[in-house]
Amino acid sequence: MLATVPATRALVVATPGAEPVPEGGYAAAVLLDGWALLGRADLRAAEETVRRWMNAAALLRPAAELVVLGDAALPAVQALLRWDPITHAERELGDRAELGFPPAVRMATLTGAASAVRQMLDEVRLPPDAQVLGPVPVDESGQERAMIRVRRAGERRWPPRSKGPAGCVRPERRQMS
């Protein structure tokens, strides 16, 4: 892995986070596989994608070309195109608060053998307002996962919830008018 590259003509191929710093900046950059970064099963996928893209774009020289392969309507792509991570972060925080996800709430995850997860849930002393989500199967090995959500200090209410399949708690769907 190279830390820097000279200011000569070159094609540099790098993985996200391993981009060498160019003398004078890159003349152009192509950000590939936006769908792969944004489609990861991770609560912070969009946030992490915007961070990585902006770090790569910051290595460009003034007036350089930047091409991102991703749907221009996606909020993460818009954050990059507008160079506006603040609005993206505010939107993410609002969405997470509405759905009861961190950092708006505190959350713990229990993953393990089904019997162990259920035993832990039966024996643990939880705050009175704690919500237990699950347990749900993780894979065919018999592992299960449960999540415990607790409001942060000062929060008085939960976002609206409804029961989904197999008793799982899921957000209510909002009707668009």
Short mmCIF file of C-alpha atoms in Angstrom, two decimals:
data_model
loop_
_atom_site.label_atom_id
_atom_site.label_comp_id
_atom_site.label_asym_id
_atom_site.label_seq_id
_atom_site.Cartn_x
_atom_site.Cartn_y
_atom_site.Cartn_z
CA MET A 1 0.00 0.00 0.00
CA LEU A 2 1.36 3.41 -0.97
CA ALA A 3 0.98 6.40 1.34
CA THR A 4 1.61 8.95 -1.42
CA VAL A 5 1.90 9.10 -5.21
CA PRO A 6 3.98 11.55 -7.27
CA ALA A 7 2.48 14.29 -9.45
CA THR A 8 2.99 12.33 -12.66
CA ARG A 9 0.34 10.82 -14.91
CA ALA A 10 -0.84 7.56 -13.40
CA LEU A 11 -3.89 5.43 -12.87
CA VAL A 12 -4.33 4.74 -9.17
CA VAL A 13 -6.72 2.00 -8.06
CA ALA A 14 -7.39 1.93 -4.34
CA THR A 15 -9.87 0.43 -1.94
CA PRO A 16 -11.95 2.79 0.24
CA GLY A 17 -9.83 4.20 3.02
CA ALA A 18 -6.51 3.22 1.39
CA GLU A 19 -6.26 6.02 -1.17
CA PRO A 20 -2.69 7.34 -1.39
CA VAL A 21 -2.31 11.11 -1.05
CA PRO A 22 -1.31 12.61 -4.42
CA GLU A 23 1.07 15.54 -4.79
CA GLY A 24 -1.17 18.36 -5.97
CA GLY A 25 -4.35 16.28 -5.92
CA TYR A 26 -5.97 13.86 -8.35
CA ALA A 27 -7.19 15.14 -11.72
CA ALA A 28 -10.24 12.86 -11.53
CA ALA A 29 -11.78 10.13 -9.41
CA VAL A 30 -14.37 7.44 -10.00
CA LEU A 31 -16.18 6.09 -6.95
CA LEU A 32 -17.33 2.58 -7.82
CA ASP A 33 -19.91 0.28 -6.31
CA GLY A 34 -22.02 2.86 -4.50
CA TRP A 35 -24.76 0.23 -4.25
CA ALA A 36 -22.40 -2.12 -2.40
CA LEU A 37 -21.41 0.46 0.20
CA LEU A 38 -24.95 1.74 0.70
CA GLY A 39 -26.55 -1.71 0.64
CA ARG A 40 -24.58 -3.15 3.55
CA ALA A 41 -26.65 -4.51 6.43
CA ASP A 42 -25.37 -1.89 8.84
CA LEU A 43 -27.18 0.95 10.57
CA ARG A 44 -24.28 3.25 9.73
CA ALA A 45 -23.88 2.22 6.06
CA ALA A 46 -25.01 5.56 4.58
CA GLU A 47 -23.06 7.56 7.14
CA GLU A 48 -19.90 5.56 6.51
CA THR A 49 -20.36 5.78 2.74
CA VAL A 50 -20.63 9.58 2.82
CA ARG A 51 -17.52 9.75 5.01
CA ARG A 52 -15.49 7.53 2.67
CA TRP A 53 -16.67 9.33 -0.47
CA MET A 54 -15.91 12.75 0.97
CA ASN A 55 -12.46 11.64 2.11
CA ALA A 56 -11.73 10.42 -1.43
CA ALA A 57 -13.16 13.58 -3.02
CA ALA A 58 -11.03 15.74 -0.73
CA LEU A 59 -7.96 14.30 -2.48
CA LEU A 60 -8.98 15.92 -5.79
CA ARG A 61 -7.33 19.06 -7.10
CA PRO A 62 -9.55 22.12 -7.69
CA ALA A 63 -11.91 21.75 -10.68
CA ALA A 64 -11.20 18.00 -10.93
CA GLU A 65 -13.84 15.58 -12.19
CA LEU A 66 -15.63 13.29 -9.75
CA VAL A 67 -17.87 10.45 -10.89
CA VAL A 68 -19.91 8.46 -8.38
CA LEU A 69 -21.67 5.30 -9.51
CA GLY A 70 -24.86 5.45 -7.51
CA ASP A 71 -28.46 6.56 -7.79
CA ALA A 72 -28.42 10.37 -7.74
CA ALA A 73 -31.73 10.42 -5.83
CA LEU A 74 -30.23 8.70 -2.77
CA PRO A 75 -29.58 11.02 0.19
CA ALA A 76 -25.96 9.84 0.52
CA VAL A 77 -25.24 10.63 -3.13
CA GLN A 78 -26.96 14.01 -2.74
CA ALA A 79 -24.80 14.77 0.30
CA LEU A 80 -21.69 14.19 -1.81
CA LEU A 81 -22.96 16.09 -4.86
CA ARG A 82 -23.92 19.08 -2.72
CA TRP A 83 -20.89 18.68 -0.43
CA ASP A 84 -23.32 18.80 2.49
CA PRO A 85 -22.61 16.18 5.16
CA ILE A 86 -24.36 18.27 7.82
CA THR A 87 -27.82 18.03 6.24
CA HIS A 88 -27.22 14.31 5.65
CA ALA A 89 -26.25 13.80 9.31
CA GLU A 90 -29.27 15.78 10.52
CA ARG A 91 -31.58 13.70 8.31
CA GLU A 92 -30.00 10.43 9.52
CA LEU A 93 -30.38 11.51 13.15
CA GLY A 94 -34.02 12.47 12.59
CA ASP A 95 -34.77 9.15 10.87
CA ARG A 96 -33.07 7.20 13.65
CA ALA A 97 -34.89 9.13 16.36
CA GLU A 98 -38.22 8.50 14.63
CA LEU A 99 -37.48 4.77 14.41
CA GLY A 100 -35.97 4.48 17.89
CA PHE A 101 -32.42 3.68 16.73
CA PRO A 102 -29.09 4.85 18.15
CA PRO A 103 -27.84 7.42 18.86
CA ALA A 104 -31.35 8.62 19.78
CA VAL A 105 -31.66 5.63 22.16
CA ARG A 106 -29.31 3.25 23.90
CA MET A 107 -29.34 -0.24 22.48
CA ALA A 108 -27.75 -3.55 23.46
CA THR A 109 -27.70 -6.69 21.34
CA LEU A 110 -27.68 -10.26 22.61
CA THR A 111 -26.65 -12.94 20.11
CA GLY A 112 -26.08 -16.59 20.88
CA ALA A 113 -27.68 -19.97 21.27
CA ALA A 114 -31.45 -19.62 21.46
CA SER A 115 -31.62 -21.05 24.97
CA ALA A 116 -28.85 -18.77 26.24
CA VAL A 117 -30.44 -15.62 24.79
CA ARG A 118 -33.83 -16.51 26.26
CA GLN A 119 -32.29 -17.36 29.64
CA MET A 120 -30.45 -14.04 29.71
CA LEU A 121 -33.64 -12.17 28.88
CA ASP A 122 -35.50 -14.01 31.65
CA GLU A 123 -32.82 -13.28 34.26
CA VAL A 124 -31.61 -9.77 33.44
CA ARG A 125 -33.02 -6.80 35.39
CA LEU A 126 -34.02 -4.17 32.88
CA PRO A 127 -35.20 -0.60 33.43
CA PRO A 128 -39.01 -0.36 33.50
CA ASP A 129 -39.18 1.43 30.14
CA ALA A 130 -36.84 -1.00 28.32
CA GLN A 131 -38.15 -2.58 25.13
CA VAL A 132 -37.02 -6.06 24.12
CA LEU A 133 -37.06 -6.62 20.36
CA GLY A 134 -36.99 -10.28 19.44
CA PRO A 135 -35.46 -12.72 19.86
CA VAL A 136 -35.35 -13.64 16.19
CA PRO A 137 -33.37 -16.34 14.37
CA VAL A 138 -29.97 -15.20 13.05
CA ASP A 139 -29.19 -18.16 10.81
CA GLU A 140 -29.70 -21.90 10.45
CA SER A 141 -27.24 -22.70 13.26
CA GLY A 142 -29.86 -22.05 15.93
CA GLN A 143 -28.44 -18.68 16.93
CA GLU A 144 -30.88 -15.98 17.94
CA ARG A 145 -30.59 -12.25 18.43
CA ALA A 146 -32.49 -9.97 20.77
CA MET A 147 -32.11 -6.24 21.09
CA ILE A 148 -32.81 -4.21 24.19
CA ARG A 149 -33.68 -0.56 23.67
CA VAL A 150 -33.72 2.06 26.42
CA ARG A 151 -34.56 5.73 25.99
CA ARG A 152 -31.87 8.28 26.69
CA ALA A 153 -32.34 10.53 29.71
CA GLY A 154 -34.92 13.23 29.04
CA GLU A 155 -36.84 11.30 26.37
CA ARG A 156 -40.46 10.84 27.34
CA ARG A 157 -41.95 8.76 24.57
CA TRP A 158 -41.17 6.06 22.06
CA PRO A 159 -41.84 6.34 18.37
CA PRO A 160 -45.07 4.58 17.37
CA ARG A 161 -44.65 0.80 17.07
CA SER A 162 -46.76 -2.07 15.91
CA LYS A 163 -46.41 -5.82 15.99
CA GLY A 164 -45.00 -7.43 12.88
CA PRO A 165 -44.64 -11.06 11.84
CA ALA A 166 -43.71 -13.54 14.57
CA GLY A 167 -44.26 -10.90 17.25
CA CYS A 168 -41.33 -8.74 16.12
CA VAL A 169 -41.69 -5.05 16.80
CA ARG A 170 -41.47 -2.91 13.68
CA PRO A 171 -42.16 0.75 12.95
CA GLU A 172 -45.64 1.69 11.84
CA ARG A 173 -45.89 2.67 8.21
CA ARG A 174 -46.77 6.29 7.58
CA GLN A 175 -49.39 7.08 4.98
CA MET A 176 -48.23 9.56 2.39
CA SER A 177 -50.88 12.15 1.55
#
